[in-house]
PDB file of C-alpha atoms in Angstrom:
ATOM      1  CA  MET A   1     108.156  68.117 130.314  1.00 44.00           C
ATOM      2  CA  ASN A   2     104.606  68.945 129.311  1.00 47.00           C
ATOM      3  CA  ARG A   3     101.622  67.406 131.027  1.00 43.00           C
ATOM      4  CA  ASN A   4      99.471  67.250 128.103  1.00 45.00           C
ATOM      5  CA  LEU A   5     102.684  65.588 125.962  1.00 39.00           C
ATOM      6  CA  PHE A   6     103.579  63.007 129.198  1.00 40.00           C
ATOM      7  CA  PHE A   7      99.969  61.961 128.964  1.00 38.00           C
ATOM      8  CA  PHE A   8     100.279  61.481 125.254  1.00 38.00           C
ATOM      9  CA  VAL A   9     102.916  58.827 125.734  1.00 39.00           C
ATOM     10  CA  PHE A  10     101.558  57.536 128.566  1.00 39.00           C
ATOM     11  CA  LEU A  11      98.278  56.824 126.317  1.00 41.00           C
ATOM     12  CA  LEU A  12     101.130  56.045 123.097  1.00 41.00           C
ATOM     13  CA  ILE A  13     102.528  53.166 125.214  1.00 43.00           C
ATOM     14  CA  GLY A  14      99.113  52.035 127.078  1.00 48.00           C
ATOM     15  CA  LEU A  15      98.064  51.286 123.699  1.00 42.00           C
ATOM     16  CA  LEU A  16     101.319  49.670 122.435  1.00 42.00           C
ATOM     17  CA  ILE A  17     101.570  46.990 125.324  1.00 42.00           C
ATOM     18  CA  ASN A  18      97.277  46.655 125.006  1.00 46.00           C
ATOM     19  CA  PHE A  19      97.910  45.950 120.843  1.00 41.00           C
ATOM     20  CA  ASN A  20     100.397  43.523 121.474  1.00 46.00           C
ATOM     21  CA  SER A  21      98.446  41.568 124.021  1.00 46.00           C
ATOM     22  CA  LEU A  22      95.960  41.342 121.928  1.00 41.00           C
ATOM     23  CA  ASN A  23      98.026  39.971 119.216  1.00 47.00           C
ATOM     24  CA  ALA A  24      99.142  36.700 121.559  1.00 46.00           C
ATOM     25  CA  GLN A  25      95.490  36.957 122.583  1.00 47.00           C
ATOM     26  CA  LEU A  26      94.499  36.307 119.072  1.00 43.00           C
ATOM     27  CA  GLY A  27      97.502  34.435 117.884  1.00 46.00           C
ATOM     28  CA  SER A  28      96.966  31.580 120.539  1.00 49.00           C
ATOM     29  CA  GLN A  29      93.148  31.947 119.498  1.00 47.00           C
ATOM     30  CA  LEU A  30      93.357  31.181 116.303  1.00 44.00           C
ATOM     31  CA  THR A  31      95.834  28.237 116.545  1.00 46.00           C
ATOM     32  CA  SER A  32      93.675  26.625 119.347  1.00 48.00           C
ATOM     33  CA  GLN A  33      90.394  27.234 117.418  1.00 50.00           C
ATOM     34  CA  SER A  34      90.473  26.688 114.270  1.00 54.00           C
ATOM     35  CA  GLY A  35      94.460  25.549 113.251  1.00 63.00           C
ATOM     36  CA  TRP A  36      94.789  28.635 111.075  1.00 66.00           C
ATOM     37  CA  PHE A  37      97.789  31.313 112.396  1.00 61.00           C
ATOM     38  CA  TRP A  38      97.887  34.397 111.838  1.00 61.00           C
ATOM     39  CA  GLN A  39     101.094  35.230 110.057  1.00 59.00           C
ATOM     40  CA  ASN A  40     100.664  38.842 109.306  1.00 57.00           C
ATOM     41  CA  ARG A  41      99.718  41.034 112.356  1.00 49.00           C
ATOM     42  CA  LEU A  42     101.578  44.390 111.515  1.00 51.00           C
ATOM     43  CA  PRO A  43      99.936  44.515 107.637  1.00 52.00           C
ATOM     44  CA  GLN A  44     101.066  46.521 105.163  1.00 68.00           C
ATOM     45  CA  GLY A  45      97.276  48.416 105.397  1.00 74.00           C
ATOM     46  CA  ASN A  46      96.366  47.971 102.083  1.00 82.00           C
ATOM     47  CA  THR A  47      93.639  44.936 100.762  1.00 84.00           C
ATOM     48  CA  LEU A  48      95.513  42.051  99.543  1.00 85.00           C
ATOM     49  CA  LEU A  49      93.195  40.589  96.389  1.00 88.00           C
ATOM     50  CA  ASP A  50      95.314  37.879  95.471  1.00 89.00           C
ATOM     51  CA  PHE A  51      97.813  34.801  96.497  1.00 88.00           C
ATOM     52  CA  CYS A  52     100.468  32.902  94.521  1.00 90.00           C
ATOM     53  CA  SER A  53     101.782  29.970  96.554  1.00 88.00           C
ATOM     54  CA  ILE A  54     104.881  27.997  94.596  1.00 90.00           C
ATOM     55  CA  ASP A  55     105.854  25.511  97.320  1.00 88.00           C
ATOM     56  CA  ILE A  56     105.411  24.922 100.780  1.00 85.00           C
ATOM     57  CA  ASN A  57     107.573  28.152 101.840  1.00 91.00           C
ATOM     58  CA  ASN A  58     107.262  31.046  98.377  1.00 92.00           C
ATOM     59  CA  GLY A  59     104.145  32.628  97.649  1.00 91.00           C
ATOM     60  CA  PHE A  60     103.155  36.166  96.803  1.00 91.00           C
ATOM     61  CA  ALA A  61     100.594  38.883  97.379  1.00 90.00           C
ATOM     62  CA  VAL A  62      98.871  41.710  95.245  1.00 91.00           C
ATOM     63  CA  GLY A  63      96.443  44.029  96.487  1.00 91.00           C
ATOM     64  CA  ALA A  64      94.799  47.652  95.834  1.00 92.00           C
ATOM     65  CA  CYS A  65      97.472  50.458  94.990  1.00 93.00           C
ATOM     66  CA  GLY A  66     100.226  48.687  93.708  1.00 94.00           C
ATOM     67  CA  THR A  67     101.051  46.011  96.585  1.00 93.00           C
ATOM     68  CA  ILE A  68     103.016  43.526  96.195  1.00 94.00           C
ATOM     69  CA  ILE A  69     104.517  41.538  99.288  1.00 91.00           C
ATOM     70  CA  LYS A  70     106.753  38.172  99.647  1.00 93.00           C
ATOM     71  CA  THR A  71     107.224  35.286 101.828  1.00 89.00           C
ATOM     72  CA  THR A  72     110.094  32.691 102.286  1.00 92.00           C
ATOM     73  CA  ASP A  73     109.152  31.190 105.025  1.00 88.00           C
ATOM     74  CA  GLY A  74     106.007  29.815 104.262  1.00 84.00           C
ATOM     75  CA  GLY A  75     103.541  33.354 105.788  1.00 81.00           C
ATOM     76  CA  GLU A  76     105.729  33.852 108.732  1.00 83.00           C
ATOM     77  CA  ASN A  77     107.337  36.735 107.756  1.00 85.00           C
ATOM     78  CA  TRP A  78     106.419  39.867 104.407  1.00 87.00           C
ATOM     79  CA  THR A  79     108.500  41.994 102.595  1.00 90.00           C
ATOM     80  CA  ILE A  80     106.803  44.041 100.784  1.00 91.00           C
ATOM     81  CA  LEU A  81     108.433  44.277  96.775  1.00 93.00           C
ATOM     82  CA  LEU A  82     108.761  47.865  95.461  1.00 87.00           C
ATOM     83  CA  ASN A  83     106.893  48.493  91.817  1.00 88.00           C
ATOM     84  CA  GLU A  84     107.258  51.233  89.787  1.00 87.00           C
ATOM     85  CA  THR A  85     102.742  51.231  89.789  1.00 91.00           C
ATOM     86  CA  ASN A  86      99.938  52.932  92.539  1.00 93.00           C
ATOM     87  CA  TYR A  87      97.387  50.835  90.238  1.00 94.00           C
ATOM     88  CA  ASP A  88      95.700  47.953  92.137  1.00 96.00           C
ATOM     89  CA  LEU A  89      96.927  44.285  91.356  1.00 96.00           C
ATOM     90  CA  TRP A  90      94.220  41.534  90.539  1.00 96.00           C
ATOM     91  CA  ALA A  91      95.814  39.083  90.027  1.00 96.00           C
ATOM     92  CA  VAL A  92      99.263  37.259  90.511  1.00 96.00           C
ATOM     93  CA  PHE A  93     100.604  34.066  88.926  1.00 96.00           C
ATOM     94  CA  PHE A  94     104.151  32.855  89.350  1.00 96.00           C
ATOM     95  CA  ILE A  95     105.944  29.992  87.287  1.00 96.00           C
ATOM     96  CA  ASP A  96     108.980  29.484  89.400  1.00 95.00           C
ATOM     97  CA  VAL A  97     110.617  31.553  92.553  1.00 95.00           C
ATOM     98  CA  ASN A  98     112.053  33.659  90.146  1.00 96.00           C
ATOM     99  CA  ILE A  99     109.489  34.525  86.767  1.00 97.00           C
ATOM    100  CA  GLY A 100     106.074  36.190  87.159  1.00 97.00           C
ATOM    101  CA  ILE A 101     103.812  38.276  86.651  1.00 97.00           C
ATOM    102  CA  ALA A 102     100.675  40.723  88.266  1.00 98.00           C
ATOM    103  CA  VAL A 103      98.359  42.364  86.341  1.00 98.00           C
ATOM    104  CA  GLY A 104      95.297  44.958  87.081  1.00 98.00           C
ATOM    105  CA  ASN A 105      93.635  48.080  86.664  1.00 98.00           C
ATOM    106  CA  PHE A 106      94.281  50.341  83.844  1.00 97.00           C
ATOM    107  CA  GLY A 107      95.430  47.349  81.570  1.00 97.00           C
ATOM    108  CA  ALA A 108      98.629  46.816  83.952  1.00 97.00           C
ATOM    109  CA  ILE A 109     101.156  43.603  83.261  1.00 98.00           C
ATOM    110  CA  LEU A 110     103.828  43.578  85.618  1.00 98.00           C
ATOM    111  CA  LYS A 111     106.862  40.968  85.367  1.00 97.00           C
ATOM    112  CA  THR A 112     109.546  40.215  87.479  1.00 97.00           C
ATOM    113  CA  THR A 113     112.901  37.586  86.551  1.00 97.00           C
ATOM    114  CA  ASP A 114     113.973  37.027  89.945  1.00 97.00           C
ATOM    115  CA  GLY A 115     111.886  36.523  92.482  1.00 96.00           C
ATOM    116  CA  GLY A 116     110.233  40.212  92.921  1.00 96.00           C
ATOM    117  CA  ASP A 117     113.376  42.399  93.335  1.00 95.00           C
ATOM    118  CA  ASN A 118     112.310  44.048  90.464  1.00 96.00           C
ATOM    119  CA  TRP A 119     109.510  44.402  88.292  1.00 97.00           C
ATOM    120  CA  GLU A 120     109.416  45.158  84.387  1.00 96.00           C
ATOM    121  CA  ILE A 121     106.087  47.653  83.484  1.00 96.00           C
ATOM    122  CA  GLN A 122     105.490  45.919  80.256  1.00 97.00           C
ATOM    123  CA  ARG A 123     102.147  47.612  79.787  1.00 96.00           C
ATOM    124  CA  GLU A 124      99.877  50.345  81.597  1.00 94.00           C
ATOM    125  CA  GLY A 125      97.353  53.113  80.725  1.00 93.00           C
ATOM    126  CA  PHE A 126      94.423  51.359  78.920  1.00 95.00           C
ATOM    127  CA  SER A 127      91.245  51.961  80.554  1.00 95.00           C
ATOM    128  CA  GLU A 128      90.157  47.709  81.279  1.00 96.00           C
ATOM    129  CA  VAL A 129      90.872  46.236  84.713  1.00 98.00           C
ATOM    130  CA  LEU A 130      92.848  42.507  83.948  1.00 98.00           C
ATOM    131  CA  LEU A 131      91.770  40.013  86.586  1.00 98.00           C
ATOM    132  CA  GLY A 132      93.456  36.670  85.676  1.00 98.00           C
ATOM    133  CA  VAL A 133      96.343  35.458  84.426  1.00 98.00           C
ATOM    134  CA  SER A 134      98.339  32.143  83.807  1.00 97.00           C
ATOM    135  CA  ILE A 135     101.758  31.637  82.735  1.00 97.00           C
ATOM    136  CA  THR A 136     102.426  28.609  81.138  1.00 96.00           C
ATOM    137  CA  ASP A 137     106.529  28.804  80.436  1.00 95.00           C
ATOM    138  CA  GLU A 138     108.519  31.501  80.607  1.00 93.00           C
ATOM    139  CA  ASN A 139     107.664  33.222  76.908  1.00 97.00           C
ATOM    140  CA  THR A 140     103.966  32.045  77.289  1.00 98.00           C
ATOM    141  CA  CYS A 141     100.912  33.925  79.247  1.00 98.00           C
ATOM    142  CA  THR A 142      97.621  34.584  79.162  1.00 98.00           C
ATOM    143  CA  ALA A 143      95.725  37.532  80.331  1.00 98.00           C
ATOM    144  CA  VAL A 144      92.141  38.453  80.701  1.00 98.00           C
ATOM    145  CA  GLY A 145      89.706  40.724  81.999  1.00 98.00           C
ATOM    146  CA  SER A 146      86.965  42.982  81.936  1.00 98.00           C
ATOM    147  CA  ASP A 147      84.661  43.423  78.791  1.00 97.00           C
ATOM    148  CA  GLY A 148      85.682  40.133  77.489  1.00 98.00           C
ATOM    149  CA  LEU A 149      89.546  40.919  76.661  1.00 98.00           C
ATOM    150  CA  ILE A 150      91.934  38.161  76.293  1.00 98.00           C
ATOM    151  CA  LEU A 151      95.918  39.207  76.493  1.00 98.00           C
ATOM    152  CA  ARG A 152      98.367  36.375  75.314  1.00 98.00           C
ATOM    153  CA  THR A 153     102.672  36.748  74.952  1.00 98.00           C
ATOM    154  CA  THR A 154     104.495  34.042  73.065  1.00 97.00           C
ATOM    155  CA  ASP A 155     108.295  35.948  73.463  1.00 97.00           C
ATOM    156  CA  GLY A 156     108.018  36.959  77.400  1.00 96.00           C
ATOM    157  CA  GLY A 157     105.751  40.322  77.176  1.00 96.00           C
ATOM    158  CA  THR A 158     107.485  41.889  75.231  1.00 95.00           C
ATOM    159  CA  ASN A 159     104.223  41.730  72.582  1.00 97.00           C
ATOM    160  CA  TRP A 160     100.672  40.608  73.932  1.00 97.00           C
ATOM    161  CA  ILE A 161      98.262  40.342  71.343  1.00 97.00           C
ATOM    162  CA  ASN A 162      94.763  40.820  72.141  1.00 97.00           C
ATOM    163  CA  GLN A 163      93.174  37.344  70.901  1.00 98.00           C
ATOM    164  CA  THR A 164      89.365  37.170  70.239  1.00 97.00           C
ATOM    165  CA  SER A 165      86.915  35.856  72.917  1.00 98.00           C
ATOM    166  CA  GLY A 166      83.471  36.395  71.194  1.00 97.00           C
ATOM    167  CA  THR A 167      82.369  37.714  74.687  1.00 98.00           C
ATOM    168  CA  SER A 168      82.364  41.464  75.831  1.00 97.00           C
ATOM    169  CA  PHE A 169      81.454  39.720  79.437  1.00 98.00           C
ATOM    170  CA  THR A 170      83.939  40.955  81.276  1.00 98.00           C
ATOM    171  CA  LEU A 171      86.050  37.563  82.564  1.00 98.00           C
ATOM    172  CA  ASN A 172      87.335  36.801  86.196  1.00 98.00           C
ATOM    173  CA  ASP A 173      89.971  33.848  85.645  1.00 97.00           C
ATOM    174  CA  VAL A 174      91.837  32.379  83.278  1.00 98.00           C
ATOM    175  CA  ASP A 175      93.943  28.382  83.661  1.00 97.00           C
ATOM    176  CA  PHE A 176      96.305  27.224  81.220  1.00 97.00           C
ATOM    177  CA  THR A 177      97.741  23.593  81.707  1.00 96.00           C
ATOM    178  CA  ASP A 178     100.051  23.483  78.861  1.00 96.00           C
ATOM    179  CA  VAL A 179     100.516  25.872  76.216  1.00 97.00           C
ATOM    180  CA  ASN A 180      97.682  24.870  73.965  1.00 97.00           C
ATOM    181  CA  ASN A 181      95.102  23.982  76.366  1.00 98.00           C
ATOM    182  CA  GLY A 182      93.699  26.918  78.645  1.00 98.00           C
ATOM    183  CA  ASN A 183      89.648  27.977  79.959  1.00 98.00           C
ATOM    184  CA  ALA A 184      88.486  31.524  81.280  1.00 98.00           C
ATOM    185  CA  VAL A 185      85.355  32.279  83.025  1.00 98.00           C
ATOM    186  CA  GLY A 186      83.447  35.187  83.785  1.00 98.00           C
ATOM    187  CA  ASP A 187      80.292  37.558  84.470  1.00 98.00           C
ATOM    188  CA  ASN A 188      76.864  35.487  83.274  1.00 97.00           C
ATOM    189  CA  GLY A 189      77.814  32.411  83.360  1.00 97.00           C
ATOM    190  CA  THR A 190      80.510  32.520  80.680  1.00 98.00           C
ATOM    191  CA  ILE A 191      83.395  29.546  79.958  1.00 98.00           C
ATOM    192  CA  LEU A 192      85.278  29.800  77.006  1.00 98.00           C
ATOM    193  CA  ARG A 193      88.011  26.961  75.872  1.00 98.00           C
ATOM    194  CA  THR A 194      90.904  26.742  73.571  1.00 98.00           C
ATOM    195  CA  THR A 195      92.622  23.935  72.386  1.00 97.00           C
ATOM    196  CA  ASN A 196      95.038  26.149  70.061  1.00 98.00           C
ATOM    197  CA  GLY A 197      96.817  28.750  72.472  1.00 97.00           C
ATOM    198  CA  GLY A 198      94.060  30.932  72.139  1.00 96.00           C
ATOM    199  CA  ILE A 199      93.623  31.228  68.335  1.00 96.00           C
ATOM    200  CA  ASP A 200      90.298  29.914  68.968  1.00 98.00           C
ATOM    201  CA  TRP A 201      88.319  30.359  72.000  1.00 98.00           C
ATOM    202  CA  ASP A 202      84.671  28.149  71.853  1.00 97.00           C
ATOM    203  CA  PRO A 203      82.110  29.328  74.279  1.00 97.00           C
ATOM    204  CA  GLN A 204      81.036  26.210  76.322  1.00 96.00           C
ATOM    205  CA  THR A 205      77.667  25.988  78.003  1.00 93.00           C
ATOM    206  CA  SER A 206      77.464  26.346  81.552  1.00 94.00           C
ATOM    207  CA  GLY A 207      73.935  25.825  82.552  1.00 93.00           C
ATOM    208  CA  VAL A 208      73.955  29.211  84.800  1.00 94.00           C
ATOM    209  CA  THR A 209      73.880  32.429  84.339  1.00 95.00           C
ATOM    210  CA  ASN A 210      76.049  33.446  88.149  1.00 95.00           C
ATOM    211  CA  ASN A 211      79.367  34.775  87.041  1.00 97.00           C
ATOM    212  CA  LEU A 212      81.681  32.831  87.476  1.00 97.00           C
ATOM    213  CA  ASN A 213      84.768  34.014  89.521  1.00 96.00           C
ATOM    214  CA  GLY A 214      87.243  30.898  89.742  1.00 95.00           C
ATOM    215  CA  ILE A 215      88.481  28.016  87.995  1.00 96.00           C
ATOM    216  CA  SER A 216      91.302  25.472  88.507  1.00 95.00           C
ATOM    217  CA  PHE A 217      91.833  23.116  85.602  1.00 95.00           C
ATOM    218  CA  THR A 218      94.635  19.601  87.171  1.00 95.00           C
ATOM    219  CA  ASP A 219      95.094  18.160  83.336  1.00 96.00           C
ATOM    220  CA  VAL A 220      93.008  19.085  80.164  1.00 96.00           C
ATOM    221  CA  ASN A 221      89.841  16.911  80.922  1.00 97.00           C
ATOM    222  CA  THR A 222      89.490  18.049  84.846  1.00 97.00           C
ATOM    223  CA  GLY A 223      88.281  21.123  86.126  1.00 97.00           C
ATOM    224  CA  THR A 224      86.300  23.100  88.324  1.00 96.00           C
ATOM    225  CA  ILE A 225      84.725  26.568  88.447  1.00 96.00           C
ATOM    226  CA  VAL A 226      83.609  28.400  91.446  1.00 95.00           C
ATOM    227  CA  GLY A 227      80.915  31.697  91.088  1.00 94.00           C
ATOM    228  CA  SER A 228      78.374  33.375  92.823  1.00 95.00           C
ATOM    229  CA  ASN A 229      75.456  32.310  94.230  1.00 92.00           C
ATOM    230  CA  THR A 230      77.396  28.997  96.179  1.00 92.00           C
ATOM    231  CA  THR A 231      77.989  28.419  92.381  1.00 95.00           C
ATOM    232  CA  ILE A 232      80.667  24.539  91.555  1.00 95.00           C
ATOM    233  CA  LEU A 233      80.739  22.789  88.518  1.00 97.00           C
ATOM    234  CA  ARG A 234      82.915  20.146  87.861  1.00 97.00           C
ATOM    235  CA  THR A 235      84.357  18.244  84.370  1.00 97.00           C
ATOM    236  CA  THR A 236      85.615  15.327  83.462  1.00 97.00           C
ATOM    237  CA  ASP A 237      85.761  15.526  79.527  1.00 96.00           C
ATOM    238  CA  GLY A 238      87.191  18.644  78.921  1.00 95.00           C
ATOM    239  CA  GLY A 239      84.187  21.146  79.254  1.00 94.00           C
ATOM    240  CA  THR A 240      81.779  19.383  76.730  1.00 94.00           C
ATOM    241  CA  ASN A 241      79.453  18.757  79.956  1.00 95.00           C
ATOM    242  CA  TRP A 242      79.924  20.429  83.407  1.00 96.00           C
ATOM    243  CA  PHE A 243      77.653  19.159  85.947  1.00 94.00           C
ATOM    244  CA  ASP A 244      76.528  20.554  89.589  1.00 94.00           C
ATOM    245  CA  GLN A 245      78.585  20.274  93.163  1.00 93.00           C
ATOM    246  CA  ILE A 246      76.798  20.607  96.326  1.00 90.00           C
ATOM    247  CA  SER A 247      78.049  23.733  98.205  1.00 88.00           C
ATOM    248  CA  PRO A 248      78.748  23.718 101.822  1.00 87.00           C
ATOM    249  CA  ILE A 249      77.880  26.360 102.628  1.00 82.00           C
ATOM    250  CA  PRO A 250      75.435  29.895 101.383  1.00 86.00           C
ATOM    251  CA  SER A 251      77.428  32.233  99.760  1.00 86.00           C
ATOM    252  CA  ASP A 252      79.879  33.490  96.808  1.00 91.00           C
ATOM    253  CA  ILE A 253      82.485  31.862  96.162  1.00 90.00           C
ATOM    254  CA  HIS A 254      85.248  33.396  94.768  1.00 90.00           C
ATOM    255  CA  ASP A 255      88.525  31.295  94.129  1.00 91.00           C
ATOM    256  CA  VAL A 256      89.654  27.600  93.522  1.00 90.00           C
ATOM    257  CA  SER A 257      92.576  25.540  92.724  1.00 89.00           C
ATOM    258  CA  PHE A 258      93.196  21.848  93.133  1.00 88.00           C
ATOM    259  CA  THR A 259      96.617  20.850  93.709  1.00 87.00           C
ATOM    260  CA  ASP A 260      95.557  17.245  92.477  1.00 90.00           C
ATOM    261  CA  ALA A 261      91.872  15.942  90.674  1.00 92.00           C
ATOM    262  CA  ASN A 262      90.997  15.230  94.115  1.00 92.00           C
ATOM    263  CA  THR A 263      91.965  18.149  96.118  1.00 89.00           C
ATOM    264  CA  GLY A 264      90.941  21.809  96.254  1.00 87.00           C
ATOM    265  CA  THR A 265      90.487  24.371  98.475  1.00 86.00           C
ATOM    266  CA  ALA A 266      88.060  27.068  97.740  1.00 87.00           C
ATOM    267  CA  ILE A 267      87.551  30.896  99.682  1.00 84.00           C
ATOM    268  CA  GLY A 268      84.876  33.617 100.199  1.00 83.00           C
ATOM    269  CA  PRO A 269      83.801  36.523 101.544  1.00 82.00           C
ATOM    270  CA  VAL A 270      84.155  36.771 105.520  1.00 74.00           C
ATOM    271  CA  GLY A 271      86.623  35.144 105.938  1.00 72.00           C
ATOM    272  CA  LEU A 272      84.851  31.356 104.177  1.00 78.00           C
ATOM    273  CA  ILE A 273      87.379  28.448 103.389  1.00 81.00           C
ATOM    274  CA  ILE A 274      85.987  25.393 102.182  1.00 86.00           C
ATOM    275  CA  ARG A 275      87.897  22.346 100.897  1.00 87.00           C
ATOM    276  CA  THR A 276      87.493  18.804  99.193  1.00 90.00           C
ATOM    277  CA  THR A 277      89.339  15.271  99.076  1.00 92.00           C
ATOM    278  CA  ASP A 278      87.107  13.808  97.084  1.00 92.00           C
ATOM    279  CA  GLY A 279      86.437  16.084  93.875  1.00 92.00           C
ATOM    280  CA  GLY A 280      83.977  17.958  95.516  1.00 89.00           C
TER     281      GLY A 280
END
């Protein structure tokens, strides 16, 4: 064997041994220090931008370059799912283990009805970016994005209709509690609310000019919004009034999800995770 080749092979073996050892050490440290487990020791390599958990075992994540990955064992293992786009995907939402929508750059909308095995491109080739999506049933879905864009389908995605938002600010997230009642949030403190499935979107007074990044409603009255500069807003009357909550960290907050009126989790930069069990 050529001496240089021998040295390269020897070095590669050493690096692999050290890498596996580091994986084990880091996994052990994460478990013992924080209770969080490093589940994806050999990632697919692209930045992940959104995650949707369906139940304790099943979840999907999407990200840069058309990345879609899936777990069926609570994150212990991940499968890379194939699709026909390389667009960055910014949001994903599943209504059950089979039916899901992913949205992203160039107005891309992808749908699966078989748990991610196959993805149909329903829309693409536009200048806008879609950043948020919410499904209420197998036929009804709403997506939001740049320049105040709101798109809605009531036929499972065969047709996507542009709704009038009344704003030119980017909309970052949307959440529907049923086919009629929904809320969208965006830049410059934008909050929009509909009670008729998006036929009309009415602006609400947030009291802030910060960018609002994420929204989660547990019923038509109770909801929480998070955003830049430690913004956390809460309503218990369907958005007629929004009041500030004190963030425990001096940081932007990127997204929020509540499982009931009291229990919620929010995420931010550099691995930030905050949690409340008393409604904030």
